[in-house]
C-alpha positions as a Python dict, from the first residue, in 0.01 Angstrom:
ca = {
    (1, 'M'): (0, 0, 0),
    (2, 'K'): (-357, -68, 121),
    (3, 'R'): (-688, 88, -6),
    (4, 'R'): (-695, 325, 298),
    (5, 'T'): (-335, 464, 191),
    (6, 'F'): (-407, 481, -161),
    (7, 'I'): (-694, 707, -58),
    (8, 'Q'): (-504, 899, 135),
    (9, 'G'): (-202, 958, -55),
    (10, 'L'): (-396, 1060, -376),
    (11, 'A'): (-627, 1298, -173),
    (12, 'A'): (-325, 1474, -10),
    (13, 'F'): (-125, 1516, -360),
    (14, 'G'): (47, 1844, -351),
    (15, 'A'): (68, 1847, 25),
    (16, 'I'): (450, 1651, 46),
    (17, 'G'): (642, 1936, 23),
    (18, 'T'): (744, 1917, -363),
    (19, 'L'): (616, 2088, -658),
    (20, 'P'): (484, 1923, -977),
    (21, 'L'): (705, 1845, -1264),
    (22, 'P'): (563, 2059, -1559),
    (23, 'L'): (307, 1843, -1735),
    (24, 'S'): (508, 1847, -2066),
    (25, 'R'): (824, 1706, -1905),
    (26, 'A'): (583, 1418, -1795),
    (27, 'L'): (443, 1342, -2066),
    (28, 'A'): (770, 1333, -2267),
    (29, 'A'): (878, 1062, -2003),
    (30, 'S'): (527, 877, -2035),
    (31, 'I'): (651, 661, -2328),
    (32, 'A'): (879, 430, -2114),
    (33, 'N'): (713, 520, -1752),
    (34, 'P'): (364, 576, -1635),
    (35, 'V'): (292, 930, -1516),
    (36, 'S'): (254, 1021, -1130),
    (37, 'V'): (-79, 1206, -1038),
    (38, 'D'): (207, 1465, -887),
    (39, 'D'): (266, 1509, -1244),
    (40, 'L'): (-85, 1591, -1359),
    (41, 'P'): (-294, 1924, -1392),
    (42, 'K'): (-533, 2019, -1128),
    (43, 'L'): (-906, 1951, -1237),
    (44, 'K'): (-1121, 2214, -1231),
    (45, 'G'): (-1491, 2283, -1379),
    (46, 'E'): (-1787, 2036, -1440),
    (47, 'L'): (-1780, 1702, -1562),
    (48, 'T'): (-2069, 1422, -1619),
    (49, 'L'): (-1936, 1057, -1580),
    (50, 'Y'): (-2117, 767, -1710),
    (51, 'L'): (-2011, 465, -1477),
    (52, 'G'): (-2053, 116, -1599),
    (53, 'R'): (-2125, -122, -1269),
    (54, 'G'): (-1836, -298, -1164),
    (55, 'E'): (-1554, -414, -918),
    (56, 'G'): (-1751, -347, -602),
    (57, 'G'): (-1655, -24, -472),
    (58, 'L'): (-1298, 16, -661),
    (59, 'Y'): (-1402, 230, -899),
    (60, 'E'): (-1599, 450, -651),
    (61, 'N'): (-1315, 475, -407),
    (62, 'V'): (-1106, 579, -721),
    (63, 'L'): (-1351, 867, -814),
    (64, 'Q'): (-1356, 952, -460),
    (65, 'A'): (-985, 993, -423),
    (66, 'I'): (-967, 1227, -737),
    (67, 'E'): (-1221, 1423, -614),
    (68, 'K'): (-1070, 1460, -296),
    (69, 'K'): (-717, 1576, -469),
    (70, 'N'): (-947, 1798, -687),
    (71, 'P'): (-1179, 2018, -466),
    (72, 'D'): (-1276, 2240, -774),
    (73, 'L'): (-1392, 1965, -978),
    (74, 'K'): (-1734, 1919, -986),
    (75, 'L'): (-1798, 1545, -1054),
    (76, 'G'): (-2170, 1412, -1163),
    (77, 'I'): (-2185, 1055, -1185),
    (78, 'R'): (-2451, 830, -1322),
    (79, 'R'): (-2422, 471, -1256),
    (80, 'G'): (-2578, 184, -1418),
    (81, 'P'): (-2483, -183, -1659),
    (82, 'T'): (-2259, -100, -1878),
    (83, 'A'): (-2424, -202, -2199),
    (84, 'A'): (-2744, 20, -2086),
    (85, 'L'): (-2522, 319, -2034),
    (86, 'A'): (-2359, 281, -2399),
    (87, 'N'): (-2703, 224, -2572),
    (88, 'T'): (-2851, 526, -2362),
    (89, 'I'): (-2545, 750, -2501),
    (90, 'V'): (-2594, 637, -2876),
    (91, 'A'): (-2991, 725, -2807),
    (92, 'E'): (-2912, 1031, -2629),
    (93, 'A'): (-2690, 1175, -2984),
    (94, 'K'): (-2981, 1032, -3190),
    (95, 'A'): (-3212, 1282, -2995),
    (96, 'G'): (-2932, 1552, -3025),
    (97, 'V'): (-2846, 1548, -2662),
    (98, 'R'): (-2494, 1505, -2479),
    (99, 'R'): (-2540, 1446, -2125),
    (100, 'A'): (-2191, 1273, -2064),
    (101, 'D'): (-1847, 1401, -2095),
    (102, 'L'): (-1692, 1066, -2039),
    (103, 'F'): (-1778, 701, -2018),
    (104, 'W'): (-1604, 468, -1792),
    (105, 'A'): (-1694, 96, -1908),
    (106, 'V'): (-1614, -260, -1761),
    (107, 'D'): (-1652, -393, -2115),
    (108, 'S'): (-1434, -298, -2448),
    (109, 'G'): (-1811, -415, -2599),
    (110, 'A'): (-1965, -108, -2471),
    (111, 'I'): (-1708, 104, -2573),
    (112, 'G'): (-1693, -1, -2898),
    (113, 'L'): (-2059, 42, -2944),
    (114, 'V'): (-2004, 380, -2852),
    (115, 'S'): (-1675, 452, -3078),
    (116, 'D'): (-1880, 293, -3401),
    (117, 'A'): (-2141, 552, -3329),
    (118, 'G'): (-1882, 787, -3405),
    (119, 'L'): (-1943, 983, -3040),
    (120, 'A'): (-1578, 941, -2909),
    (121, 'Q'): (-1315, 1191, -2952),
    (122, 'A'): (-971, 1119, -3031),
    (123, 'I'): (-728, 1019, -2783),
    (124, 'P'): (-424, 1239, -2777),
    (125, 'S'): (-74, 1081, -2877),
    (126, 'D'): (75, 1173, -2564),
    (127, 'L'): (-217, 987, -2350),
    (128, 'S'): (-190, 668, -2572),
    (129, 'A'): (170, 650, -2567),
    (130, 'Q'): (106, 579, -2160),
    (131, 'L'): (-23, 256, -2266),
    (132, 'Q'): (136, -60, -2373),
    (133, 'P'): (133, -78, -2791),
    (134, 'Q'): (-104, -346, -2812),
    (135, 'F'): (-348, -168, -2617),
    (136, 'R'): (-359, 181, -2809),
    (137, 'Y'): (-672, 275, -2987),
    (138, 'K'): (-742, 609, -3140),
    (139, 'D'): (-1056, 717, -2975),
    (140, 'W'): (-1061, 533, -2615),
    (141, 'A'): (-789, 429, -2346),
    (142, 'P'): (-824, 108, -2199),
    (143, 'V'): (-778, 123, -1824),
    (144, 'T'): (-745, -238, -1678),
    (145, 'G'): (-738, -577, -1837),
    (146, 'R'): (-866, -906, -1766),
    (147, 'I'): (-777, -1239, -1889),
    (148, 'R'): (-1004, -1537, -1994),
    (149, 'T'): (-871, -1839, -1818),
    (150, 'L'): (-935, -2188, -1693),
    (151, 'P'): (-943, -2222, -1319),
    (152, 'Y'): (-881, -2587, -1221),
    (153, 'N'): (-934, -2778, -905),
    (154, 'T'): (-557, -2879, -831),
    (155, 'S'): (-657, -3204, -613),
    (156, 'R'): (-814, -3364, -929),
    (157, 'L'): (-612, -3246, -1198),
    (158, 'T'): (-234, -3112, -1257),
    (159, 'K'): (-217, -2806, -1528),
    (160, 'E'): (-62, -3059, -1823),
    (161, 'Q'): (-395, -3261, -1808),
    (162, 'I'): (-549, -2938, -1928),
    (163, 'P'): (-579, -2873, -2329),
    (164, 'T'): (-425, -2577, -2431),
    (165, 'S'): (-688, -2506, -2695),
    (166, 'I'): (-1031, -2387, -2605),
    (167, 'M'): (-1194, -2588, -2879),
    (168, 'E'): (-1030, -2903, -2776),
    (169, 'I'): (-1199, -2851, -2394),
    (170, 'A'): (-1552, -2944, -2573),
    (171, 'D'): (-1411, -3274, -2678),
    (172, 'S'): (-1247, -3360, -2348),
    (173, 'D'): (-1373, -3560, -2052),
    (174, 'L'): (-1358, -3267, -1813),
    (175, 'S'): (-1638, -3146, -1580),
    (176, 'I'): (-1690, -2782, -1659),
    (177, 'G'): (-1867, -2472, -1441),
    (178, 'W'): (-1980, -2177, -1651),
    (179, 'A'): (-2203, -1866, -1640),
    (180, 'P'): (-2302, -1812, -1976),
    (181, 'A'): (-2545, -1532, -1888),
    (182, 'Y'): (-2259, -1314, -1762),
    (183, 'A'): (-2140, -1020, -1979),
    (184, 'S'): (-1777, -1154, -1973),
    (185, 'F'): (-1871, -1491, -2113),
    (186, 'Q'): (-2076, -1357, -2343),
    (187, 'S'): (-1790, -1133, -2456),
    (188, 'F'): (-1550, -1483, -2487),
    (189, 'V'): (-1851, -1637, -2722),
    (190, 'T'): (-1808, -1328, -2933),
    (191, 'A'): (-1413, -1373, -2974),
    (192, 'M'): (-1466, -1711, -3044),
    (193, 'R'): (-1736, -1633, -3336),
    (194, 'I'): (-1507, -1404, -3506),
    (195, 'L'): (-1175, -1640, -3442),
    (196, 'E'): (-1359, -1968, -3534),
    (197, 'G'): (-1686, -1854, -3719),
    (198, 'D'): (-2040, -1921, -3607),
    (199, 'D'): (-2070, -2285, -3686),
    (200, 'K'): (-1781, -2410, -3501),
    (201, 'T'): (-1882, -2186, -3216),
    (202, 'A'): (-2231, -2324, -3221),
    (203, 'K'): (-2067, -2686, -3214),
    (204, 'W'): (-1861, -2601, -2932),
    (205, 'L'): (-2147, -2449, -2730),
    (206, 'K'): (-2356, -2787, -2769),
    (207, 'K'): (-2089, -3010, -2653),
    (208, 'V'): (-1956, -2818, -2356),
    (209, 'K'): (-2357, -2794, -2255),
    (210, 'K'): (-2399, -3137, -2216),
    (211, 'R'): (-2177, -3167, -1896),
    (212, 'A'): (-2152, -2806, -1792),
    (213, 'K'): (-2261, -2694, -1471),
    (214, 'T'): (-2446, -2317, -1454),
    (215, 'Y'): (-2375, -2058, -1239),
    (216, 'A'): (-2524, -1725, -1179),
    (217, 'G'): (-2163, -1546, -1203),
    (218, 'E'): (-1806, -1655, -1224),
    (219, 'L'): (-1709, -1573, -901),
    (220, 'G'): (-1984, -1845, -847),
    (221, 'V'): (-1772, -2073, -1113),
    (222, 'V'): (-1427, -2015, -935),
    (223, 'M'): (-1571, -2125, -595),
    (224, 'A'): (-1747, -2431, -729),
    (225, 'V'): (-1425, -2512, -901),
    (226, 'E'): (-1231, -2509, -565),
    (227, 'R'): (-1478, -2702, -400),
    (228, 'G'): (-1442, -2979, -652),
    (229, 'E'): (-1781, -2976, -777),
    (230, 'V'): (-1610, -2950, -1108),
    (231, 'D'): (-1269, -2996, -1269),
    (232, 'I'): (-1232, -2689, -1452),
    (233, 'G'): (-1425, -2347, -1514),
    (234, 'F'): (-1424, -2052, -1744),
    (235, 'A'): (-1379, -1698, -1578),
    (236, 'N'): (-1202, -1385, -1558),
    (237, 'H'): (-846, -1402, -1399),
    (238, 'Y'): (-930, -1230, -1123),
    (239, 'Y'): (-1194, -1431, -969),
    (240, 'T'): (-894, -1698, -897),
    (241, 'L'): (-697, -1417, -725),
    (242, 'R'): (-917, -1281, -527),
    (243, 'L'): (-1017, -1617, -387),
    (244, 'K'): (-676, -1721, -324),
    (245, 'S'): (-584, -1393, -184),
    (246, 'G'): (-814, -1491, 97),
    (247, 'K'): (-770, -1865, 120),
    (248, 'P'): (-409, -1912, 28),
    (249, 'D'): (-453, -2292, 61),
    (250, 'A'): (-722, -2310, -180),
    (251, 'K'): (-693, -2577, -418),
    (252, 'L'): (-705, -2391, -715),
    (253, 'D'): (-485, -2264, -984),
    (254, 'L'): (-499, -2092, -1330),
    (255, 'A'): (-439, -2254, -1673),
    (256, 'F'): (-431, -2067, -1997),
    (257, 'T'): (-554, -2184, -2362),
    (258, 'E'): (-309, -2048, -2653),
    (259, 'Q'): (-394, -1827, -2892),
    (260, 'D'): (-743, -1833, -2902),
    (261, 'A'): (-1052, -1716, -2732),
    (262, 'G'): (-975, -1916, -2448),
    (263, 'C'): (-739, -1654, -2334),
    (264, 'L'): (-869, -1329, -2453),
    (265, 'V'): (-748, -1013, -2302),
    (266, 'N'): (-1020, -793, -2249),
    (267, 'A'): (-1043, -486, -2099),
    (268, 'S'): (-1244, -229, -1919),
    (269, 'G'): (-1196, 159, -2095),
    (270, 'I'): (-1258, 548, -2081),
    (271, 'L'): (-1347, 743, -2368),
    (272, 'A'): (-1433, 1137, -2414),
    (273, 'L'): (-1766, 1224, -2538),
    (274, 'S'): (-1682, 1607, -2494),
    (275, 'D'): (-1381, 1813, -2660),
    (276, 'D'): (-1313, 1977, -2326),
    (277, 'P'): (-947, 1917, -2245),
    (278, 'L'): (-1081, 1886, -1879),
    (279, 'A'): (-1214, 1542, -2014),
    (280, 'T'): (-878, 1442, -2124),
    (281, 'N'): (-719, 1525, -1841),
    (282, 'F'): (-946, 1341, -1634),
    (283, 'M'): (-844, 1000, -1823),
    (284, 'R'): (-497, 1099, -1737),
    (285, 'Y'): (-549, 1037, -1399),
    (286, 'L'): (-701, 669, -1462),
    (287, 'L'): (-370, 609, -1666),
    (288, 'S'): (-169, 696, -1364),
    (289, 'T'): (112, 521, -1135),
    (290, 'E'): (-125, 518, -838),
    (291, 'V'): (-458, 428, -980),
    (292, 'Q'): (-327, 160, -1188),
    (293, 'G'): (-122, 7, -868),
    (294, 'Y'): (-418, 47, -691),
    (295, 'L'): (-633, -159, -924),
    (296, 'A'): (-389, -434, -987),
    (297, 'R'): (-327, -471, -587),
    (298, 'E'): (-729, -438, -475),
    (299, 'A'): (-907, -574, -808),
    (300, 'Y'): (-613, -811, -929),
    (301, 'E'): (-681, -641, -1263),
    (302, 'I'): (-399, -633, -1515),
    (303, 'P'): (-219, -261, -1518),
    (304, 'L'): (-199, -136, -1911),
    (305, 'V'): (51, 99, -1860),
    (306, 'N'): (456, 49, -1841),
    (307, 'G'): (620, 10, -1475),
    (308, 'V'): (353, -98, -1298),
    (309, 'A'): (378, -456, -1088),
    (310, 'L'): (116, -712, -1200),
    (311, 'P'): (-114, -826, -964),
    (312, 'E'): (31, -1112, -733),
    (313, 'G'): (-18, -1458, -853),
    (314, 'L'): (-67, -1373, -1213),
    (315, 'P'): (217, -1520, -1431),
    (316, 'A'): (404, -1269, -1670),
    (317, 'L'): (208, -1160, -1967),
    (318, 'S'): (494, -1266, -2153),
    (319, 'S'): (430, -1635, -2094),
    (320, 'I'): (72, -1605, -2193),
    (321, 'S'): (-39, -1592, -2571),
    (322, 'P'): (-354, -1428, -2623),
    (323, 'P'): (-522, -1396, -2949),
    (324, 'K'): (-482, -1064, -3164),
    (325, 'I'): (-807, -910, -3192),
    (326, 'D'): (-955, -561, -3207),
    (327, 'L'): (-1180, -531, -2891),
    (328, 'T'): (-1390, -298, -3030),
    (329, 'Q'): (-1526, -609, -3226),
    (330, 'L'): (-1669, -739, -2953),
    (331, 'A'): (-1925, -438, -2964),
    (332, 'D'): (-2232, -638, -3114),
    (333, 'L'): (-2358, -870, -2896),
    (334, 'R'): (-2669, -980, -3068),
    (335, 'P'): (-2547, -1235, -3286),
    (336, 'T'): (-2381, -1365, -3007),
    (337, 'I'): (-2694, -1387, -2783),
    (338, 'N'): (-2910, -1533, -3085),
    (339, 'L'): (-2639, -1819, -3129),
    (340, 'M'): (-2641, -1907, -2754),
    (341, 'R'): (-3017, -1913, -2738),
    (342, 'N'): (-3052, -2112, -3029),
    (343, 'N'): (-2840, -2381, -2934),
    (344, 'G'): (-3046, -2387, -2543),
    (345, 'V'): (-2745, -2227, -2372),
    (346, 'L'): (-2932, -1917, -2271),
}
C-alpha cells in the first residue's frame, strides 16, 4: 500500500459500508492482534501535541490522516527537536503550566526525561497489551522501533569478517564511518555506558576515533559505506533499507552484533500528559494496523504490535540478539556528552 492509499483509506474510515466493532470487543482481541482504525472511537475535542522532529514528513502524514478521519478533532501541534521539547515540558511543569496533552518523541531518552519527572499518565492495560511484551511500559507507549546496526560494503567485506561484539570492533582493522553528533549515536553510547561502564566506553571511543571518518548524519554514514569510503558504519537500520529500496544493486548490507549496545533496539514513543480519555484514544490510533503498517512500509521502522509485517529487507527479529535494557535509562545524556567531549569525540 502506497502512501496515497494509506492517507485516503484512513481518512475514509467509516465510509466503507460496515459498522465499527464495539471498542471492548476490539480491545479484547488486541492481545493477539493489532486493532484497526475501524474499531477505534471517533476523536472529538481539542488536543495539543508536542511533536519531536523526525522521519521527514511521514509523521506529519499520519497526523493529517487522523485529523481527516476525525473532523471533530482540533489538534494543535508544536514542533521542535525531541530533546528540546522534553525539556520544555519539564520546565512548563515546574512553572505550574501544562500546555501539551501528548508528547510524541522520536527517541525514548526524551520520553524517559518526561517520565522521570512524574508527568506522564499511566497507560491503560488494554493499550499496553497491544504491544509486544518487551515494549510494555507503565506510562508511555513505544510506537516504532529501530535497531543499531553495522552497515557494511559487500564488495569489501563478507558478513563473517565483521565481529559480532561491538567492543571488538575497536580492536579490528576495519575503517569506520560514524556520526557522533547524531542523537541516535549518543543514545547508543549511553547504552554502552550502562552495559559496559564509563571506563570501557571511553577506551572504545578513543580507539575508534583513531580510524573513524566523521559524517553529519547517519544517512551520510550509510552512503559513505556504499561508496566504499569506509568498510562499515554505525547507523540505525532504516537508513540502509531506505537506500537499498531506491538502489537495489547497492553494495551494502546489514550486520549485527550480539547482546550489546551495538544492536540496541530503541524506540519512538508517545505519552499522555493529560488524564483526558481523548489523549489516550489518540494514542490508540498510533498503534493501529494502518499506522503501524504505514510506518513500516514508508519509514522502514519496526512495528511494535503483533501481526504487522516487518520492513522489507530486515531479518526476523528472532534472529537478532539485542541487549536487555530499560529504554527510559537512556534519558540522561549529560554524562554521555561529557564523556564524548572529554575524549575528543565531540
